[in-house]
mmCIF file of C-alpha atoms and ligand atoms in Angstrom:
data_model
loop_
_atom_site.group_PDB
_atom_site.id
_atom_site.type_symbol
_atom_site.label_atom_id
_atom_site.label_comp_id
_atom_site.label_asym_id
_atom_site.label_seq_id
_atom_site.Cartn_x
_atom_site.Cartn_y
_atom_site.Cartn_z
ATOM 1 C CA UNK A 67 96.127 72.742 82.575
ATOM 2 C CA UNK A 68 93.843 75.522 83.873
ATOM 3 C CA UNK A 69 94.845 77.122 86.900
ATOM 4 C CA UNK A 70 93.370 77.302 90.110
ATOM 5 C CA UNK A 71 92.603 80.608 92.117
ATOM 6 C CA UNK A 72 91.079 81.465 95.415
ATOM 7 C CA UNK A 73 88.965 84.137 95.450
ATOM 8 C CA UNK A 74 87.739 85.319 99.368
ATOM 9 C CA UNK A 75 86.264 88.736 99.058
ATOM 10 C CA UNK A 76 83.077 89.547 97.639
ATOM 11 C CA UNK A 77 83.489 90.496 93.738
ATOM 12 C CA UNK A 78 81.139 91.453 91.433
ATOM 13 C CA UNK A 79 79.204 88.589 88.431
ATOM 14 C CA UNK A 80 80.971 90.787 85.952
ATOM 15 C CA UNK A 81 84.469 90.662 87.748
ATOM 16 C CA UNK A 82 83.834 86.682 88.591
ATOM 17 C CA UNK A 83 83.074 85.840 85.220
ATOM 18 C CA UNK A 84 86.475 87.388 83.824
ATOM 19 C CA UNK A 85 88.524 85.019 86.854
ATOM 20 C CA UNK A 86 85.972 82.047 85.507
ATOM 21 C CA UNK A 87 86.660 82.756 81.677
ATOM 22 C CA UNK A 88 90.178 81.958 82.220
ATOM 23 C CA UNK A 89 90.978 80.132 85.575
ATOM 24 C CA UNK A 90 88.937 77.204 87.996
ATOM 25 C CA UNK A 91 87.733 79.478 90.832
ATOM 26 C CA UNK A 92 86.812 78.483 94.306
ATOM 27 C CA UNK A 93 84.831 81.408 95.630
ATOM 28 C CA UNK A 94 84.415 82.484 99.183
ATOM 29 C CA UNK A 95 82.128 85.672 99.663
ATOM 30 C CA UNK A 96 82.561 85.423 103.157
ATOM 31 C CA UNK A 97 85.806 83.993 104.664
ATOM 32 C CA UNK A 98 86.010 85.129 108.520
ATOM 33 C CA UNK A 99 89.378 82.698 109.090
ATOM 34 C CA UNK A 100 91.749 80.461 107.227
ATOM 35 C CA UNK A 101 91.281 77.865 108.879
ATOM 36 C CA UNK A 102 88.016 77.402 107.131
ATOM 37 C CA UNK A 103 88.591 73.567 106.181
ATOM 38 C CA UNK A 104 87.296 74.418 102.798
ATOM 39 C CA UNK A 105 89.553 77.220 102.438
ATOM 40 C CA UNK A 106 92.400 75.000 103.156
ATOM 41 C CA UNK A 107 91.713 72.464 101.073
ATOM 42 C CA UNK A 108 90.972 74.681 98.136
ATOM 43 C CA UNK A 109 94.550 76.610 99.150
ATOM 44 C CA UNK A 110 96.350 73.126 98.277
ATOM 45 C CA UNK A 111 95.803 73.378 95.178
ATOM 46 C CA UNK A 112 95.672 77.217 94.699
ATOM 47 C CA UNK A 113 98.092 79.138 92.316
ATOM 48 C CA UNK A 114 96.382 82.096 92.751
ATOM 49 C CA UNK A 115 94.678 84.215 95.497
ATOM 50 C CA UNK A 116 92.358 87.067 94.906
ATOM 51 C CA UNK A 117 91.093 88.603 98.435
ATOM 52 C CA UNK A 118 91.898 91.271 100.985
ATOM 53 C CA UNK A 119 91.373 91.867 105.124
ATOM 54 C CA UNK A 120 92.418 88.181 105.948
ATOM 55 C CA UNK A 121 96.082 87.785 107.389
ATOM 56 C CA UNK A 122 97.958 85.339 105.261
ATOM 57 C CA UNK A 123 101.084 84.146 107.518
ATOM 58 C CA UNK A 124 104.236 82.537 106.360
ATOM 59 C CA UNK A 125 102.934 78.977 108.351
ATOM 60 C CA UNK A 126 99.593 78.933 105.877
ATOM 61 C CA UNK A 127 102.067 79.196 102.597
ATOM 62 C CA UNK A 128 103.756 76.026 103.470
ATOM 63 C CA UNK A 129 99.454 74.744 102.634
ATOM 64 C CA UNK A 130 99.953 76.496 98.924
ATOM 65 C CA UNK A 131 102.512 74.436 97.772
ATOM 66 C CA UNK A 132 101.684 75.564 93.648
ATOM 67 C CA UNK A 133 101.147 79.354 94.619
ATOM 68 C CA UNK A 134 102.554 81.436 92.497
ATOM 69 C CA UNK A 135 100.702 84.977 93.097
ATOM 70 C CA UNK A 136 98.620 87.293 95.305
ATOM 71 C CA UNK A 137 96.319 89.961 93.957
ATOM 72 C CA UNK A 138 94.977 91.999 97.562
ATOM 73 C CA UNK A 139 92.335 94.282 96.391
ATOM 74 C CA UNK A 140 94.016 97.145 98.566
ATOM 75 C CA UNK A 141 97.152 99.369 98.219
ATOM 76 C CA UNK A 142 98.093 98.627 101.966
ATOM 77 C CA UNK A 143 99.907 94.856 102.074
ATOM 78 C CA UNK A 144 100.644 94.780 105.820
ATOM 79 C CA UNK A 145 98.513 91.799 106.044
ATOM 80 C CA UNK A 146 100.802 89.728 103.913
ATOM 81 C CA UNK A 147 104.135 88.229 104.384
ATOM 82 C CA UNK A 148 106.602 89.631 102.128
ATOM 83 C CA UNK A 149 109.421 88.528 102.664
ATOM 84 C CA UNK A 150 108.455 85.348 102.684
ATOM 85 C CA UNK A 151 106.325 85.374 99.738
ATOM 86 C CA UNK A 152 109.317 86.737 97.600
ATOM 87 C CA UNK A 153 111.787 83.612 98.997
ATOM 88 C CA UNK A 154 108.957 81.455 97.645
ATOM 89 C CA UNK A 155 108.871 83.353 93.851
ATOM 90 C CA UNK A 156 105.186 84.028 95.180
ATOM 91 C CA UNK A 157 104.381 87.872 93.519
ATOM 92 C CA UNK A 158 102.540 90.442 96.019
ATOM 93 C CA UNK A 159 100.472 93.081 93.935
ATOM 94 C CA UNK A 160 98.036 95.458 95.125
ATOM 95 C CA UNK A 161 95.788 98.425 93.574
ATOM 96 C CA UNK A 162 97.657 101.776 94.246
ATOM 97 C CA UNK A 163 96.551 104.766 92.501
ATOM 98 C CA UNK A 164 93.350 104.024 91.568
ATOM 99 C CA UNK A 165 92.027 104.561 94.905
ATOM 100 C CA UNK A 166 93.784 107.603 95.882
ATOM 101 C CA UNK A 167 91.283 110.134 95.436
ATOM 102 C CA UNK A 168 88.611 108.376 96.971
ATOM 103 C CA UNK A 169 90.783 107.981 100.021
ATOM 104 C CA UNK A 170 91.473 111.256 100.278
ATOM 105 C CA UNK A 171 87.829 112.194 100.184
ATOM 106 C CA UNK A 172 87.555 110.239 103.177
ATOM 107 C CA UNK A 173 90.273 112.042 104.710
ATOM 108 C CA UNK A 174 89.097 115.540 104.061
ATOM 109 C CA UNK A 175 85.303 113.969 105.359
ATOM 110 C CA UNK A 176 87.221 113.525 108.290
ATOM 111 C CA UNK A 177 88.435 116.606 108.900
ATOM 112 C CA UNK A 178 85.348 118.407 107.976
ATOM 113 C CA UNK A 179 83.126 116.459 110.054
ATOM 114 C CA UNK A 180 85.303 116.685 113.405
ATOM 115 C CA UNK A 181 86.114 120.683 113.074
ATOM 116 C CA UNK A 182 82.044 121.318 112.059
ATOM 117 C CA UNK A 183 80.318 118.588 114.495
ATOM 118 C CA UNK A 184 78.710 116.883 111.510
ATOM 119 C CA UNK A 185 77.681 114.004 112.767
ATOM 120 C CA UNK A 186 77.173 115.778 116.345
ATOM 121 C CA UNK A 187 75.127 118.347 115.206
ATOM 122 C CA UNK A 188 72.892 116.251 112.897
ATOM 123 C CA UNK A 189 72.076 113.879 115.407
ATOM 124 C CA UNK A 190 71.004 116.744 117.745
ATOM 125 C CA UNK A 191 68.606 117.746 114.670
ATOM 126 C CA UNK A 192 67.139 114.033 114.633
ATOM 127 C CA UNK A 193 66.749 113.784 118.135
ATOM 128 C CA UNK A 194 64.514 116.994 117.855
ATOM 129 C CA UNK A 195 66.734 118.811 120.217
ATOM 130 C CA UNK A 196 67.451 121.600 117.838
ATOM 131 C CA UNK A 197 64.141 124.047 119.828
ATOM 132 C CA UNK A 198 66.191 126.786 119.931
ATOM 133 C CA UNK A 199 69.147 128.325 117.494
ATOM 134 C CA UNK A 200 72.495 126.738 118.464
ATOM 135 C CA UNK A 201 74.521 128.831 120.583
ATOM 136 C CA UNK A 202 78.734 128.875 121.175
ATOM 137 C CA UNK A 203 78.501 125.388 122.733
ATOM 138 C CA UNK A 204 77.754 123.914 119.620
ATOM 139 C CA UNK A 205 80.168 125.643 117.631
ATOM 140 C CA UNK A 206 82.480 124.065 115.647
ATOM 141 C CA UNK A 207 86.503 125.344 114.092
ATOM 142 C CA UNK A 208 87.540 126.223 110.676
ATOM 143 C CA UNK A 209 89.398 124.512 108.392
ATOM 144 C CA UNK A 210 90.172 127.104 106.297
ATOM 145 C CA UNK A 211 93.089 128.750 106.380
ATOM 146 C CA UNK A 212 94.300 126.009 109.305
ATOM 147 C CA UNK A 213 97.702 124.530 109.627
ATOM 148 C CA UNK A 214 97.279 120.688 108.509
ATOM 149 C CA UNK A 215 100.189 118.196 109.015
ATOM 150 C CA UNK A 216 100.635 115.250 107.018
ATOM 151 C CA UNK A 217 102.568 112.131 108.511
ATOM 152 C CA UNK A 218 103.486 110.226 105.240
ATOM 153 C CA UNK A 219 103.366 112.096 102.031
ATOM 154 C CA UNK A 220 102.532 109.131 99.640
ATOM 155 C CA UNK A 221 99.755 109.313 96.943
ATOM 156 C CA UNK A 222 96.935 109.473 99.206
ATOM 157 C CA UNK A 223 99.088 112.326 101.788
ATOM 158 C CA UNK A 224 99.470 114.582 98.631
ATOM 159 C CA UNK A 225 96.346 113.791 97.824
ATOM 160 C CA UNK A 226 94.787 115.204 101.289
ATOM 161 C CA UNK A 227 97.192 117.831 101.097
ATOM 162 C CA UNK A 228 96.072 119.096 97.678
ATOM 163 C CA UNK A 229 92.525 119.158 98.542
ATOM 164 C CA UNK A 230 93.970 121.223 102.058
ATOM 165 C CA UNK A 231 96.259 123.942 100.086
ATOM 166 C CA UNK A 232 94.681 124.392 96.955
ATOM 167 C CA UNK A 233 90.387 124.017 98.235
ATOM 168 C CA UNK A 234 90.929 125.661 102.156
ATOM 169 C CA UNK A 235 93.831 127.690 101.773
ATOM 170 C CA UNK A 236 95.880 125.180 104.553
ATOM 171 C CA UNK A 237 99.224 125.549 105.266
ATOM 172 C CA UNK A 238 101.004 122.052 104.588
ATOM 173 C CA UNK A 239 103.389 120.559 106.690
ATOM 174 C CA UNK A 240 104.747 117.209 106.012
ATOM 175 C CA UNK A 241 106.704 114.376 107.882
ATOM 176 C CA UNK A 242 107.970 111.623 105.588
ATOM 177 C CA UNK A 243 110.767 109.374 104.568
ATOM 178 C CA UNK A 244 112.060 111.088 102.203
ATOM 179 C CA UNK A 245 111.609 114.751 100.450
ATOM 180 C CA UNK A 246 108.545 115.485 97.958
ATOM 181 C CA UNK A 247 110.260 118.549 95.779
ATOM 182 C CA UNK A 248 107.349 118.719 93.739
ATOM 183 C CA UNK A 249 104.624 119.052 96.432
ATOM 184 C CA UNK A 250 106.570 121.372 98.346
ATOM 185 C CA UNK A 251 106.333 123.549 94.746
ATOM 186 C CA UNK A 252 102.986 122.041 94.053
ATOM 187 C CA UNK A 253 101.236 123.355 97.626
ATOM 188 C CA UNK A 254 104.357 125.142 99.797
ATOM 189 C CA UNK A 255 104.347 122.065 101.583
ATOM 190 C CA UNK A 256 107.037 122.329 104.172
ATOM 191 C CA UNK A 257 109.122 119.092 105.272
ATOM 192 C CA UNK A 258 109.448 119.327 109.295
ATOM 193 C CA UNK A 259 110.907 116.498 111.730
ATOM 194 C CA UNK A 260 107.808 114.551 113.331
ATOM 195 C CA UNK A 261 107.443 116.894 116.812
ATOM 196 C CA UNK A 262 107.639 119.802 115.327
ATOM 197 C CA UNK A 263 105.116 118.830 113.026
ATOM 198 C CA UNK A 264 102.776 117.890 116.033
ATOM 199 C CA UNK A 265 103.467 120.641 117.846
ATOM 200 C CA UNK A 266 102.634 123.313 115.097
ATOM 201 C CA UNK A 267 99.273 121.081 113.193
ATOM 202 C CA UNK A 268 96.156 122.467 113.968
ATOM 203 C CA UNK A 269 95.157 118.911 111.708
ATOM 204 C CA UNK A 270 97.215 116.047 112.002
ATOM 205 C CA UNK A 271 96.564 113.833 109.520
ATOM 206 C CA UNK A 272 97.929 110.092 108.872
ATOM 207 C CA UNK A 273 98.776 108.329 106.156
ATOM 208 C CA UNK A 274 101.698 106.010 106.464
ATOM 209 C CA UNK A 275 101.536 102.414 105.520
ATOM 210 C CA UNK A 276 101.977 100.315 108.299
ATOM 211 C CA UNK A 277 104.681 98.488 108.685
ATOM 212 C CA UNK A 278 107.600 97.798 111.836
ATOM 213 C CA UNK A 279 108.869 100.827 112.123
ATOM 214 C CA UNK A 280 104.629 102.599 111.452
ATOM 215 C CA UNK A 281 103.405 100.136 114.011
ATOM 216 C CA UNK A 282 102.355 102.768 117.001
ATOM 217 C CA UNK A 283 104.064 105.490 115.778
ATOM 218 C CA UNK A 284 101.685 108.210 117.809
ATOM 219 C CA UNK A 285 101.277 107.208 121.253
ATOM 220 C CA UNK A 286 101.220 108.957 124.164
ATOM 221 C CA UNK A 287 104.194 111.140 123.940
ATOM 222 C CA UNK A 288 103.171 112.238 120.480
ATOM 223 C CA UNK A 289 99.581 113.138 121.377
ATOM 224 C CA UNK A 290 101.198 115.005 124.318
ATOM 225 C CA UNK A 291 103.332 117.009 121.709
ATOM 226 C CA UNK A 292 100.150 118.237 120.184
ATOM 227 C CA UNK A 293 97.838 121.178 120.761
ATOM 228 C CA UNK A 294 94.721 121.011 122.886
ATOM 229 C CA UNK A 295 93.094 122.311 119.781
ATOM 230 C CA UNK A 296 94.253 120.025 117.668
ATOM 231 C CA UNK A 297 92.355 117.812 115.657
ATOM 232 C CA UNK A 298 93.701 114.006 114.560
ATOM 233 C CA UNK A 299 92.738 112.097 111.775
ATOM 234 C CA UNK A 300 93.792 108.110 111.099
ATOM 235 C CA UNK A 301 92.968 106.803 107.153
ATOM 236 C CA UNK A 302 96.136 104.617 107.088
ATOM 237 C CA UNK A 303 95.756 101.464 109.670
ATOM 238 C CA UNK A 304 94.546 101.278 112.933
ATOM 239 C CA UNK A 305 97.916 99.730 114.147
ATOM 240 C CA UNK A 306 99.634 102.672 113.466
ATOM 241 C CA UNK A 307 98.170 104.597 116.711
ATOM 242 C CA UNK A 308 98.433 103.055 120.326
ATOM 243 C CA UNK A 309 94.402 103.474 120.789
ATOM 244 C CA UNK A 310 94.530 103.187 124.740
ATOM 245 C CA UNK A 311 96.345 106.270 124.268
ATOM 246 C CA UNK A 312 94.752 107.942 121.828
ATOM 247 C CA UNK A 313 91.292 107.627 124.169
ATOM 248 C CA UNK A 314 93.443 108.536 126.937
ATOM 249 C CA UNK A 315 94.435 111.668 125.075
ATOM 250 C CA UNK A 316 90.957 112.292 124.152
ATOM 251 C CA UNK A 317 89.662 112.176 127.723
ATOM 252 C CA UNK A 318 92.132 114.414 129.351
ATOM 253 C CA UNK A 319 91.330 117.133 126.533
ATOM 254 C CA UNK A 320 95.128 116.733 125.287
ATOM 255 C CA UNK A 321 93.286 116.928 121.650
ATOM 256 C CA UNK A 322 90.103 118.360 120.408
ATOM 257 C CA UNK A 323 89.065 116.144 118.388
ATOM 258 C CA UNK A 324 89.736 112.582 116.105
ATOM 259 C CA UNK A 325 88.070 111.497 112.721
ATOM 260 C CA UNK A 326 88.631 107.491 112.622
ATOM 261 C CA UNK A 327 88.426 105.525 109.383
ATOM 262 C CA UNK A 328 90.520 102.258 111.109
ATOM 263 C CA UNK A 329 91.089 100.801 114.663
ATOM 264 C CA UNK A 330 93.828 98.323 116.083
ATOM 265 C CA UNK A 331 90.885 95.648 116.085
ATOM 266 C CA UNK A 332 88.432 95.718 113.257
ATOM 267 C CA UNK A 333 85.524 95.863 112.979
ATOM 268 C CA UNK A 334 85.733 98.343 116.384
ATOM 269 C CA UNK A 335 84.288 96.773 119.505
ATOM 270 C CA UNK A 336 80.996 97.966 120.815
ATOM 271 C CA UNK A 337 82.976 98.195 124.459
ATOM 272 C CA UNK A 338 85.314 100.784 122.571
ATOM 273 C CA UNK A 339 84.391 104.493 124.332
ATOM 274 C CA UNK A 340 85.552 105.524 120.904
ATOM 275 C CA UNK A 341 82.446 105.761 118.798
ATOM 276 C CA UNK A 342 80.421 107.044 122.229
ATOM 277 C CA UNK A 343 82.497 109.939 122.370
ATOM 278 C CA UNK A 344 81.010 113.186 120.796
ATOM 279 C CA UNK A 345 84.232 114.547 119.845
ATOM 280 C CA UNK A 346 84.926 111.625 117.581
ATOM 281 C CA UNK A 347 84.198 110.906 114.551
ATOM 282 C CA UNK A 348 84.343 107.023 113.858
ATOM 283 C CA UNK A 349 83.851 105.286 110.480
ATOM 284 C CA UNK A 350 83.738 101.384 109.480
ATOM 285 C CA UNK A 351 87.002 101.504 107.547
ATOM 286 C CA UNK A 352 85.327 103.150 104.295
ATOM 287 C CA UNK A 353 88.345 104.971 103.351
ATOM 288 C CA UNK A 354 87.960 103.850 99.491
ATOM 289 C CA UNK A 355 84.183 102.236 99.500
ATOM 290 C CA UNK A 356 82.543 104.158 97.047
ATOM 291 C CA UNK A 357 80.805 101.708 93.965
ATOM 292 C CA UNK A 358 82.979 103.119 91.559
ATOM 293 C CA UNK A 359 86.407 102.854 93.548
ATOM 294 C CA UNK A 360 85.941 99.338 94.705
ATOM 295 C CA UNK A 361 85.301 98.221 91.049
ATOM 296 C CA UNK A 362 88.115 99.679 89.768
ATOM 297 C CA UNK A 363 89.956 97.607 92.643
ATOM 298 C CA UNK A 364 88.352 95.315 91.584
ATOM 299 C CA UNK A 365 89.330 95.305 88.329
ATOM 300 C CA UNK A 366 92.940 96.134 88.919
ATOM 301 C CA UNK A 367 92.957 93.054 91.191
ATOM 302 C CA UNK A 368 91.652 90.772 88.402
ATOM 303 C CA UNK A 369 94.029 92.370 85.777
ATOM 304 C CA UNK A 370 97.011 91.579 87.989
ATOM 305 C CA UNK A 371 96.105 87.618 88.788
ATOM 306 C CA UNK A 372 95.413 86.912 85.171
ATOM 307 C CA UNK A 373 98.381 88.476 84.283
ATOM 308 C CA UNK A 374 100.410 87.189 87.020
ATOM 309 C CA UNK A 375 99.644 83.996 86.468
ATOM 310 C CA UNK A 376 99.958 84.668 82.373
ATOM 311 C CA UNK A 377 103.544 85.167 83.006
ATOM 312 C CA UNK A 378 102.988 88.678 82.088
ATOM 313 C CA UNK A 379 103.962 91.608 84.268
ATOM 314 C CA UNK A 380 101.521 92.819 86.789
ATOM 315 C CA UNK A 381 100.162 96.409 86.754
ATOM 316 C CA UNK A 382 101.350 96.766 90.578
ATOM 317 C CA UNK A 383 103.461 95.010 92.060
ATOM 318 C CA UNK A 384 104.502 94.902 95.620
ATOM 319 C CA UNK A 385 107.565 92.437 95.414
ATOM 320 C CA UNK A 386 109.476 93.151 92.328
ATOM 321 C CA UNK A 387 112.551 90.636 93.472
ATOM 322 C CA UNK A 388 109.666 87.755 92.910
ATOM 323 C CA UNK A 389 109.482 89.169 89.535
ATOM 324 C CA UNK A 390 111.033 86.524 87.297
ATOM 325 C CA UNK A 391 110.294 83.462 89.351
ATOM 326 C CA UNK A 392 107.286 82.521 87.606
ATOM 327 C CA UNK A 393 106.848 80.246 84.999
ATOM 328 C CA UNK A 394 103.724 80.450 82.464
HETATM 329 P P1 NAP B 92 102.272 105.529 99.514
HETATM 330 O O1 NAP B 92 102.088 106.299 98.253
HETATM 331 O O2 NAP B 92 103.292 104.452 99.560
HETATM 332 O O3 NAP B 92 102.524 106.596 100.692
HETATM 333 C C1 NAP B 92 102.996 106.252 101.950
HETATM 334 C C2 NAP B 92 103.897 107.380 102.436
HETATM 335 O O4 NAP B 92 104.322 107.090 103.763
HETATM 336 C C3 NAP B 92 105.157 107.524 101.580
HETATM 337 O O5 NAP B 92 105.348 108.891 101.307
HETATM 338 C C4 NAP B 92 106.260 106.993 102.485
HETATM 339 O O6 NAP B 92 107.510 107.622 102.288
HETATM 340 C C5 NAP B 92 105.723 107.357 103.844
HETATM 341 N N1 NAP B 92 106.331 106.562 104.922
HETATM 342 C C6 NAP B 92 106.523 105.228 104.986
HETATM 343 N N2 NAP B 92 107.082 104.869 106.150
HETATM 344 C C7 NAP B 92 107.257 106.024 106.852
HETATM 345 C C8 NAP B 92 107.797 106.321 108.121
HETATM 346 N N3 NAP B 92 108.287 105.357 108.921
HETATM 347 N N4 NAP B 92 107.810 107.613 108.512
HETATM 348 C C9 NAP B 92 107.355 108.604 107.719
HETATM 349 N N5 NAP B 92 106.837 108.369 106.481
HETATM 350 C C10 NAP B 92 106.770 107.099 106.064
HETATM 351 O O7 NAP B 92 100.905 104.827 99.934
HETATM 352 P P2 NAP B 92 99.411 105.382 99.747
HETATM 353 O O8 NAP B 92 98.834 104.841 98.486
HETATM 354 O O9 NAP B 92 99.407 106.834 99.991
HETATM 355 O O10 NAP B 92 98.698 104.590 100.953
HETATM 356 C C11 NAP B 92 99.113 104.803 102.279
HETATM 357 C C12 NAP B 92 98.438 103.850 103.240
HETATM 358 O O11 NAP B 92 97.077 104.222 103.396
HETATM 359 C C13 NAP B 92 98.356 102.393 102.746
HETATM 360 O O12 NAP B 92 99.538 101.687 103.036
HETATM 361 C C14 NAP B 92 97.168 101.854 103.500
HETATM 362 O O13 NAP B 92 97.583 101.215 104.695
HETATM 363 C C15 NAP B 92 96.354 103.087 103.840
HETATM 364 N N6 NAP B 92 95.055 103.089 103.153
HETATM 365 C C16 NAP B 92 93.917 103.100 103.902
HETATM 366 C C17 NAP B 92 92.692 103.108 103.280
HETATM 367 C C18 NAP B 92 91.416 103.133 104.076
HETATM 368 O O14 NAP B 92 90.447 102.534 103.645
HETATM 369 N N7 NAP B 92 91.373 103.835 105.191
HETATM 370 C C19 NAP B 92 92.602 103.102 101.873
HETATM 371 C C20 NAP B 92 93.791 103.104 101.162
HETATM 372 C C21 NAP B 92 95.020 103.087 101.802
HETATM 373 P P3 NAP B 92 108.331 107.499 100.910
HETATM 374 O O15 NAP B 92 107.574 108.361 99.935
HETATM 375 O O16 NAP B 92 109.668 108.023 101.236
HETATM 376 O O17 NAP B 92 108.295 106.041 100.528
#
């Protein structure tokens, strides 16, 4: 019997035609709820789900009565139930690694373009305000040389980190779970409780997954710990910051700056001061869209249905107790 998968993001022909060669594919390019009727219909018969940004709760599963794997075409699973997916024998993977560098682009982007006034200063240029050469008021900060904190020290965290220490000369500090040895060889990262690290960051830079204990981890008292000077970054999930007080913090001059790849609600609403405020730096959740990192996501996500579903062993998988369960 040919299995059935859902796929609700848009894919490429070339990465459809892989899903089609092997499975019967219901494809939604656009899905904005899953409620859609079709959607639900199609997820009764569904063994398989290809997709990513949609929240799949534990209520819809009891509608996939055959599913037997999700591939999310992200490293970052907080929009799927895990726990209840692995009491079902449902596997979770996700595409790690191979869009760590590309994140970490975005992160550095971030950091660049808040210290130098990137976006600031090059809409002053299209305006035609720039009649005169720019004085101290349009200055900007180094980077170089800076003190840049990392909250979570994962593969995209070392991966900010590296491009820090070894391209600006940065002195790393890091707040994490658990100790990284090898980066603190790798860049003389240093390992420091959370405060400290806010107090001391001339960057602060996250890039924890979120999860319970993530879920507004810097609030108010945190941006309070920080310097005036300092500058904050968010790549990880929006969730992870309590925004009223991040703006807050922003409008009382408790931080210089913030470079913003993800918001609480997304997309951002156009009522959110956020993106009206010079001193930030706001950006549609791009953290990994460049052509060639989204089609090896792509791909990863395909690889890891078909073999999910082949009752082979995923390439990443989030819920290794499901591993087992299935049956080819
Ligand atoms: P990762 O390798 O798992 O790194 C996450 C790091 O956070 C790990 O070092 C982990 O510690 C640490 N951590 C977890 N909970 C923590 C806590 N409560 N306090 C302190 N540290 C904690 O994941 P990754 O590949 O770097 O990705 C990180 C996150 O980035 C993803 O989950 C996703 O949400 C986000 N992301 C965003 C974009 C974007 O488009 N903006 C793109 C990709 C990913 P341990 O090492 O001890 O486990």
């Amino acid at each position: 019997m040919t299995k059935r998968i859902i796929a609700y993001c848009r894919l490429k022909p070339f990465h459809l035609d892989q899903l089609r060669q092997r499975f019967h594919v219901d494809y939604f390019e656009t899905l904005q709820s899953t409620d859609d009727p079709g959607f639900r219909e199609a997820l009764g018969q569904a063994h398989g789900l290809v997709g990513s940004s949609l929240v799949i709760s534990p209520a819809l599963l009891d509608h996939a009565p055959h599913l037997k794997a999700i591939a999310t075409v992200s490293v970052g699973y907080d929009n799927y139930p895990v726990e209840a997916l692995t009491r079902r024998g449902i596997l979770l993977c996700n595409t790690p690694d191979v869009l760590t560098e590309t994140t970490a682009d975005t992160g550095f982007l971030l950091i660049m373009a808040t210290a130098r006034r990137a976006i600031e200063l090059a809409d002053l240029v299209k305006r035609g305000d720039w009649t005169t050469s720019i004085g101290e008021a349009h200055f900007g900060t180094d980077v170089h040389g800076k003190t840049l904190g990392m909250i979570g020290f994962g593969r995209i965290g070392a991966g900010v980190a590296r491009r820090g220490a070894l391209g600006f000369g940065m002195r790393v500090l890091y707040a994490c779970s658990s100790p990284k040895p090898e980066l603190e060889r790798e860049l003389g990262a240093v390992r420091c409780e959370l405060d400290e690290l806010l107090a001391q960051a001339d960057f602060v830079c996250v890039t924890v997954p979120l999860t319970p204990a993530t879920t507004h981890l810097i609030g108010k008292r945190e941006f309070g710990l920080m310097k005036p000077s300092a500058i904050f970054v968010n790549i990880a999930r929006g969730k992870v910051v309590d925004e009223s007080a991040l703006i807050a913090a922003l409008e009382m001059g408790e931080i210089h700056a913030a470079g913003l790849d993800v918001f609480e609600q997304e997309p951002l609403s156009p009522e959110s001061p956020l993106p009206h405020m010079t001193n930030v730096v706001a950006l549609p959740h791009v953290g990994s869209a460049t052509h060639e990192t989204r089609d090896a996501m792509a791909q990863r996500a395909v690889d890891n249905i078909t073999l999910a579903l082949e009752g082979e062993r995923p390439l990443s998988l989030v819920n290794e107790a499901a591993w087992g369960s299935l049956t080819p």
